[in-house]
Coordinates of C-alpha atoms in Angstrom, one line a residue:
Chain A
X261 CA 32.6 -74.5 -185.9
X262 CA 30.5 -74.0 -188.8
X263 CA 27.0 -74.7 -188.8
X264 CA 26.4 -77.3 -191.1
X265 CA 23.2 -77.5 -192.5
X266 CA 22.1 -80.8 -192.3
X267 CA 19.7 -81.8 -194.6
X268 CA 16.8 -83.0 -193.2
X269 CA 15.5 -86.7 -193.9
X270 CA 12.3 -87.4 -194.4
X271 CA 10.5 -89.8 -191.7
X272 CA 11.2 -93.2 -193.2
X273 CA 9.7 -96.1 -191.8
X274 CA 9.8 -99.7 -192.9
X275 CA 6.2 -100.8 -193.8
X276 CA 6.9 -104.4 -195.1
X277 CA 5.6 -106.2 -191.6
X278 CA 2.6 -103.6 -191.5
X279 CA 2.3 -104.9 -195.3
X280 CA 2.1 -108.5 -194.8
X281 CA -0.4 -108.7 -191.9
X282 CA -2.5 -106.5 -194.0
X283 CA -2.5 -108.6 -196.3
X284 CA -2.8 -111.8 -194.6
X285 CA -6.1 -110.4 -192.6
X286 CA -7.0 -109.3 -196.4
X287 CA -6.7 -112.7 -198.2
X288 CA -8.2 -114.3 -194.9
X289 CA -11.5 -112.2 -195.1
X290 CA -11.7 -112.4 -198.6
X291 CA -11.8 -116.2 -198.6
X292 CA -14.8 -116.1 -195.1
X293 CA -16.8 -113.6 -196.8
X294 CA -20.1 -114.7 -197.9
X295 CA -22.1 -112.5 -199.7
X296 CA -25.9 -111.9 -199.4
X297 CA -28.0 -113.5 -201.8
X298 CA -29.7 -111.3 -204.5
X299 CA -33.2 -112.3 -202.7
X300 CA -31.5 -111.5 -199.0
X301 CA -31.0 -107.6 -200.8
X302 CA -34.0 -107.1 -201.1
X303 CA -36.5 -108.5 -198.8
X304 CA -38.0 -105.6 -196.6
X305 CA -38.2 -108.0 -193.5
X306 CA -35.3 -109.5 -191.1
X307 CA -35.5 -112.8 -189.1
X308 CA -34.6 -113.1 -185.6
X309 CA -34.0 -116.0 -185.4
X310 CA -34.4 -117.9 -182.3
X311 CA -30.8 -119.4 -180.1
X312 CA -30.0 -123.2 -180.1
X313 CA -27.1 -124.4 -178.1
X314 CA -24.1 -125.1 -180.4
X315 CA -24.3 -127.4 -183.2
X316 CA -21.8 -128.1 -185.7
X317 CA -24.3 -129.0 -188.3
X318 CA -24.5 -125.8 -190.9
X319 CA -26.9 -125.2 -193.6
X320 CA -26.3 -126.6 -196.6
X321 CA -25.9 -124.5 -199.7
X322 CA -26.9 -126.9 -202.7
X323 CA -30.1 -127.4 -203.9
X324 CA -32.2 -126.0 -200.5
X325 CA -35.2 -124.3 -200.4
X326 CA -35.5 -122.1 -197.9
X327 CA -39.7 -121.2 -196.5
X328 CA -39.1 -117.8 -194.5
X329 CA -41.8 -117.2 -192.1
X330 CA -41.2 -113.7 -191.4
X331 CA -42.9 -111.0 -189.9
X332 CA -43.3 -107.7 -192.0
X333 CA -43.6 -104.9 -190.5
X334 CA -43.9 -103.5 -186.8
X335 CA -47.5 -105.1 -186.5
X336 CA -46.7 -109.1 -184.9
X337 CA -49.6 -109.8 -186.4
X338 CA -48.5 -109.2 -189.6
X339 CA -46.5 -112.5 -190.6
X340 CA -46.1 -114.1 -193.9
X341 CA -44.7 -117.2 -195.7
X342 CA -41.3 -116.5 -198.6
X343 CA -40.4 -119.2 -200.6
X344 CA -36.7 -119.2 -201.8
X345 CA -34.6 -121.6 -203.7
X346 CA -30.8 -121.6 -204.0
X347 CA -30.6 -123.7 -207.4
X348 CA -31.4 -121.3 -210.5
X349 CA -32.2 -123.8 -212.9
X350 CA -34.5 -125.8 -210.3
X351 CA -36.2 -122.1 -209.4
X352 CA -36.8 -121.4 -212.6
X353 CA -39.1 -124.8 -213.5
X354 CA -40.6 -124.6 -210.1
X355 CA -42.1 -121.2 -210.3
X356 CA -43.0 -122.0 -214.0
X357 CA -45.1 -125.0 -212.9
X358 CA -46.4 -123.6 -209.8
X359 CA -49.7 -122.6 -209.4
X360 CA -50.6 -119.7 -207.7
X361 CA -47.6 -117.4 -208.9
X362 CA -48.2 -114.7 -211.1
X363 CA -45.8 -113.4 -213.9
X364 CA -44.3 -110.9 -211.8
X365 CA -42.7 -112.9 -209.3
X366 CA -41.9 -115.2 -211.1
X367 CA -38.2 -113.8 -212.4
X368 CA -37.6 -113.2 -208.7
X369 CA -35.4 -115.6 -206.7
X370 CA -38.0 -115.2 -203.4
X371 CA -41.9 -115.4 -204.0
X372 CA -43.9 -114.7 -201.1
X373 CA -46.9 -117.8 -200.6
X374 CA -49.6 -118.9 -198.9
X375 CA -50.4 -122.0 -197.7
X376 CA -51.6 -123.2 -201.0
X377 CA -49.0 -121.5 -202.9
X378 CA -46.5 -122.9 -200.3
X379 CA -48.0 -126.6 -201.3
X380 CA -47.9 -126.3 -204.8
X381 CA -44.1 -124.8 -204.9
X382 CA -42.8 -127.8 -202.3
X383 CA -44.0 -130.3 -204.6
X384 CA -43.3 -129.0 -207.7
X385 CA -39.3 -128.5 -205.8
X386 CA -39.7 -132.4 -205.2
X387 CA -40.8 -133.1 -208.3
X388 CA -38.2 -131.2 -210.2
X389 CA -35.5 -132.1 -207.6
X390 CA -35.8 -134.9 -205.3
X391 CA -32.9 -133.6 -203.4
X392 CA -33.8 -130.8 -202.6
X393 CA -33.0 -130.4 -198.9
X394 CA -35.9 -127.8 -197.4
X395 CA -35.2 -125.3 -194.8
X396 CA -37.8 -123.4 -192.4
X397 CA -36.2 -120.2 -191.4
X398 CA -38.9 -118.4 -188.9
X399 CA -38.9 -115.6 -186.9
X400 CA -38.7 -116.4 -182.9
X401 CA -41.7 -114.3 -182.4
X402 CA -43.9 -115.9 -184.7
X403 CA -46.9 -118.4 -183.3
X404 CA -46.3 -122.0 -183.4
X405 CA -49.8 -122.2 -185.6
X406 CA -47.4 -120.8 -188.6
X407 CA -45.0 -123.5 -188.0
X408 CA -47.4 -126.3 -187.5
X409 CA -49.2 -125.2 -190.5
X410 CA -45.9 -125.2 -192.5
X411 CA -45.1 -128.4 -191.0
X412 CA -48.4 -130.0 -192.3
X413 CA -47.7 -128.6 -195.7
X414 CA -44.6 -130.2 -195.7
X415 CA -45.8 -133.8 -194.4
X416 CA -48.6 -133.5 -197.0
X417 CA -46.2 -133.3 -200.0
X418 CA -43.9 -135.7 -198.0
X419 CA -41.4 -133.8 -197.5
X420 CA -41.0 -134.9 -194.1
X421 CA -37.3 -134.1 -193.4
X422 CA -35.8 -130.6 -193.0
X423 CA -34.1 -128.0 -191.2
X424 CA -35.0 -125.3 -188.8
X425 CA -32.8 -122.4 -188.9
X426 CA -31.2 -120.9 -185.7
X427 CA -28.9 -118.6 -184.2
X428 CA -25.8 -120.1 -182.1
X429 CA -26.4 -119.1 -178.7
X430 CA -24.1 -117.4 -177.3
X431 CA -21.4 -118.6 -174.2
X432 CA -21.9 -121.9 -174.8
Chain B
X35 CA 0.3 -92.3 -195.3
X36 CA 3.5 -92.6 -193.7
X37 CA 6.7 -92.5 -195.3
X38 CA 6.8 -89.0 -196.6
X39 CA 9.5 -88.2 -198.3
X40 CA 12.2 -89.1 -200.2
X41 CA 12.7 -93.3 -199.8
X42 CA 16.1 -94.1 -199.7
X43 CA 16.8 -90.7 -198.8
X44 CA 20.3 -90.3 -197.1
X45 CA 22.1 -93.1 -198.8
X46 CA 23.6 -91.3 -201.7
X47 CA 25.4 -88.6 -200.8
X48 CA 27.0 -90.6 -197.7
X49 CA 30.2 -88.7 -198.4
X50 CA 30.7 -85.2 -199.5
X51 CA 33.7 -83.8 -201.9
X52 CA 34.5 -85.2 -205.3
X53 CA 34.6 -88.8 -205.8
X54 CA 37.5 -90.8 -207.6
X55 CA 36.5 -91.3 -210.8
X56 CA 36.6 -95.1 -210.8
X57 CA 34.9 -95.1 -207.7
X58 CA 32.5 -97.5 -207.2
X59 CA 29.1 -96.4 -207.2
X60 CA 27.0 -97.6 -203.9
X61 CA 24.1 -99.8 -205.4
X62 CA 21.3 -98.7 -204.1
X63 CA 18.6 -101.1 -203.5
X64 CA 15.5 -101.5 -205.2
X65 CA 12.9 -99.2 -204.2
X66 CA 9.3 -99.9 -204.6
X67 CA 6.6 -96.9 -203.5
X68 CA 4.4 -99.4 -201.7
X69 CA 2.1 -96.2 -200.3
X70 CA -1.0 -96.8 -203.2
X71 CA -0.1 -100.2 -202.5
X72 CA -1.0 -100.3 -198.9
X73 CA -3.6 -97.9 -199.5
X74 CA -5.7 -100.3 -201.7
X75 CA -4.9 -103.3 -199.5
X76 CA -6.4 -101.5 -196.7
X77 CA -9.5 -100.2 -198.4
X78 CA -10.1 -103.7 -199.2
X79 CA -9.8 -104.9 -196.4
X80 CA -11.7 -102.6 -194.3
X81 CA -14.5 -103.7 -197.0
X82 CA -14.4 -107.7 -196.6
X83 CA -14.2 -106.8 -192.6
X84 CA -17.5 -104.6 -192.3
X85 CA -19.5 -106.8 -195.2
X86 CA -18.1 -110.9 -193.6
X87 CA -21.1 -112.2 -191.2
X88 CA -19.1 -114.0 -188.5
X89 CA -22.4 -116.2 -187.4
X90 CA -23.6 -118.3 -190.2
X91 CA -26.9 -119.6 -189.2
X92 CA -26.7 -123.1 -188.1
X93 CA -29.7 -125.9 -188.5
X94 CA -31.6 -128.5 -186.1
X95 CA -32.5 -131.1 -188.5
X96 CA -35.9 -132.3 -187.9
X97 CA -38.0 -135.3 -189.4
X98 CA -41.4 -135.6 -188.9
X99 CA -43.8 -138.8 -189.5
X100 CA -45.2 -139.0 -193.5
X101 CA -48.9 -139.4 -193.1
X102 CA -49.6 -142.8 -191.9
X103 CA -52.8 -144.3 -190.2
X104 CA -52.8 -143.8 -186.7
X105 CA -49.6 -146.4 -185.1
X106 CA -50.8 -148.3 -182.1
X107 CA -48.5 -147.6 -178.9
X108 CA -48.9 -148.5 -175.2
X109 CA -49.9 -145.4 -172.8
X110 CA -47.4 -146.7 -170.4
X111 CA -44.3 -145.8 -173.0
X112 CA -46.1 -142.0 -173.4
X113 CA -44.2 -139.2 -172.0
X114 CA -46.2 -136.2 -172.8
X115 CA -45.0 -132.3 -172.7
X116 CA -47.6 -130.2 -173.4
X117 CA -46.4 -126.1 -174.2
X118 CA -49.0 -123.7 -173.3
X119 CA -50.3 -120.9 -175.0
X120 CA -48.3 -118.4 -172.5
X121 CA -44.9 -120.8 -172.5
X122 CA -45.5 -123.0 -169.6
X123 CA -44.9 -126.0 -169.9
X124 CA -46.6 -129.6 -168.5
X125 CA -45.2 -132.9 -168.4
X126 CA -47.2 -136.3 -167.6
X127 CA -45.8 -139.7 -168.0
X128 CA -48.4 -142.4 -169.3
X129 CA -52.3 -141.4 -167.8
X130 CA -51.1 -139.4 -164.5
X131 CA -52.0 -136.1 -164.2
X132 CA -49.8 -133.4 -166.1
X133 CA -47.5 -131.3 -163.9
X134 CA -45.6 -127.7 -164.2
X135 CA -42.1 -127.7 -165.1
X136 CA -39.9 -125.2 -165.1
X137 CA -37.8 -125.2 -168.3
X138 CA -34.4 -125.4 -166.4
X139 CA -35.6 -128.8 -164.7
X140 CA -36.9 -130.3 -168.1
X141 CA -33.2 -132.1 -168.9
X142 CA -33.3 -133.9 -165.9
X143 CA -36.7 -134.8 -165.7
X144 CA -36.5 -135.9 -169.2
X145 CA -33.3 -138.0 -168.3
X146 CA -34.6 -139.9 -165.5
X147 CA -37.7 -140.8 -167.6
X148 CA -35.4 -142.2 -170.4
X149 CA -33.5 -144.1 -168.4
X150 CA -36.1 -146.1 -166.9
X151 CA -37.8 -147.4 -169.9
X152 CA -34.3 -147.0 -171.7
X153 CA -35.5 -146.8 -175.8
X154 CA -38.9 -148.0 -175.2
X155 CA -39.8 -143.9 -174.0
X156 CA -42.3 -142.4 -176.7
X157 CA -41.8 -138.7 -176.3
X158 CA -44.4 -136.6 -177.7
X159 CA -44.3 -132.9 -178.2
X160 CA -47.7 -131.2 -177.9
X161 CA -47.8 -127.7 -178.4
X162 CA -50.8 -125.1 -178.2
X163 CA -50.9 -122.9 -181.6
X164 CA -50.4 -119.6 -179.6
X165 CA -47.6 -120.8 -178.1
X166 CA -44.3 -119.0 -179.6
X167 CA -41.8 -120.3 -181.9
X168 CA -39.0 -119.1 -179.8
X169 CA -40.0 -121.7 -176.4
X170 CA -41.0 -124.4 -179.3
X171 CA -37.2 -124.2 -180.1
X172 CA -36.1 -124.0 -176.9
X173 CA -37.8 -127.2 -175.6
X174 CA -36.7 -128.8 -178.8
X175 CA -33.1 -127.9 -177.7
X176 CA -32.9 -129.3 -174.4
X177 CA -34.5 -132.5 -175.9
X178 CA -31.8 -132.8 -177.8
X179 CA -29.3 -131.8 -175.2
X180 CA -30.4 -134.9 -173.2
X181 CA -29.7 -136.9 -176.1
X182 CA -25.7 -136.4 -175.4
X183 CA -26.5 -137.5 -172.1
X184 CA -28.7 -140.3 -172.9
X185 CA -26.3 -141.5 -175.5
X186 CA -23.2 -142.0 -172.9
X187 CA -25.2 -143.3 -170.1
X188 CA -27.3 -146.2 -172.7
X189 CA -23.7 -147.3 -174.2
X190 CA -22.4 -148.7 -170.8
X191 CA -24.9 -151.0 -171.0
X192 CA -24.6 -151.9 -174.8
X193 CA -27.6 -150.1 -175.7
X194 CA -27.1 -148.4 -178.8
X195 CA -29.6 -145.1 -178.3
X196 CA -32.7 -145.3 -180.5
X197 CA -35.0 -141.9 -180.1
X198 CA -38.5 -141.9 -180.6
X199 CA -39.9 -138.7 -180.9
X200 CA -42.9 -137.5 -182.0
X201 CA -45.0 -133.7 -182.3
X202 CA -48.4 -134.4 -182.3
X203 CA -51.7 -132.2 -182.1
X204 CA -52.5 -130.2 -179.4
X205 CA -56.3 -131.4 -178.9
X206 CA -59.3 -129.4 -177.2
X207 CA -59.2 -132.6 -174.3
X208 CA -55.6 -131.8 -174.1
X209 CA -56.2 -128.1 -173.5
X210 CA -58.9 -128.9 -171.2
X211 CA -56.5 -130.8 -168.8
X212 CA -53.8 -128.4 -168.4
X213 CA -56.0 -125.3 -168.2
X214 CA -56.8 -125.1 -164.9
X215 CA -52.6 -125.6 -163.9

């Protein structure tokens, strides 16, 4: 019998399956992603934020204002107020009328404030948009003296309903 | 990738020698080189998977009281936590003498006191300045665990729940009383 050369086939192997759960996991992530704000970029700090038990109530994306109290660098002591506002055309009146912001910050979507500043920007937010919903997002490792200083802010300008920020704890 | 080679490889040719010439011709199918295809769809993917945050951040909505003159209440509807400067915390109903509670215990104890004055409990929140931001939410978060308790227990006696909840300051006389715990 003569050896007959078979000619090899290449390793052929039906993708189509592989295909379409690639793509379903693609389209899926695409439509979940949520991308970091141009302000989340670039601030130098991150927020641990302290663990609530589950709640289904999630922050709202329209017209918030956010007040970071973060801290800055290694030093606890260090810890600082951000101002942040999701609605461009609302930002850009606010930090215009605001006292106590300088040019630079103001083409920037977070300033960083003191208490005054802090004031002056959640009234002028109220002023320009009374529906504004206001967020405090603070560090867990903050003193409550931030928060209660914040808060006091925010009763004085009566802006006395918001949200605190927090983490879903986990295993609930 | 996989799927080197040829696709489709090994269909002509099923039969060697000369064909008729009127024979029909096999059709072969349509072949697509999905290979780039995949290869995109992949990248992408492996993008939207390390960049999607799974945990949003969720809120606890909190109101607080615009300034008004001081509002008249009853002692006897108080129920007072007090938060230390180190964490600990301190209950007292009405004028008795605050007490140590452990976190853990605070739902209960915060239960039983609701149910005996029903809605007529004033809670107030007192919390020392040094205290951290991480036990102020955590007391804040059993309070309103209680609440799905409260709400349950309250509606089999037709008593729709109404909370009344208050943070007030921390004072020196308030400091005073709790130090020595």
């Amino acid at each position: 019998m003569s050896k007959v050369k078979m000619k090899r086939t290449g390793f052929v192997l039906d993708m189509t399956p592989l295909v379409d759960i690639a793509f379903l996991l693609l389209t899926f992530f695409m439509f979940t992603a949520k991308f970091k704000s141009e302000a989340e970029s670039e601030q130098k700090f991150q927020i641990k934020r302290p663990k609530a038990s589950a709640d289904t109530s999630k922050i709202p994306d329209k017209d918030l204002a956010i007040i970071k109290i973060a801290i800055d660098s290694a030093n606890i002591g260090d810890t600082s107020y951000y101002y942040e506002m999701t609605n461009e055309k609302d930002r850009t009146a606010v930090y215009a009328n605001a006292k106590g912001i300088d040019d630079s910050q103001r083409g920037k979507m977070q300033v960083k404030a003191n208490l005054a500043t802090l004031e002056e920007l959640v009234g002028e937010s109220r002023i320009q948009n009374p529906k504004t919903k206001f967020a405090i997002d603070a560090d867990k490792r903050i003193r409550f003296k931030w928060l209660n200083d914040c808060m006091e802010v925010m009763r004085k300008k009566r802006a006395t309903a918001f949200n605190l920020v927090t983490d879903k704890k986990q295993g609930m | 990738m996989a799927g080197g080679g040829t696709l489709g490889a090994g269909r002509e040719r099923a039969k060697r020698g000369k064909p008729s010439k009127r024979k029909k011709k096999k059709r072969v199918g349509f072949v697509l080189d999905m290979t780039p295809l995949v290869d995109i769809a992949f990248l992408l993917l492996t993008f939207f998977m390390f960049t999607t945050t799974m945990t949003t951040p969720q809120i606890m909505q909190m109101f607080i009281p615009p300034q008004t003159d001081n509002v008249e209440v009853p002692m006897s509807k108080l129920f007072t936590i007090r938060v230390r400067g180190d964490g600990k915390l301190f209950y007292n109903p009405a004028k008795d003498e605050p007490q140590l509670v452990l976190m853990k215990d605070l739902k209960k104890l915060m239960f039983d006191a609701n149910m005996k004055l029903k809605n007529q409990l004033i809670t107030v929140l007192k919390i020392d300045d040094n205290a951290s931001y991480d036990i102020v939410i955590r007391v804040l978060d059993e309070l309103n665990l209680v609440e799905g308790d409260l709400v349950p227990a309250l509606q089999k006696e037709n008593l729709p729940r109404e909370r009344r909840f208050t943070i007030a300051p921390m004072t020196e006389k308030d400091l005073e009383e709790i130090k020595p715990l």
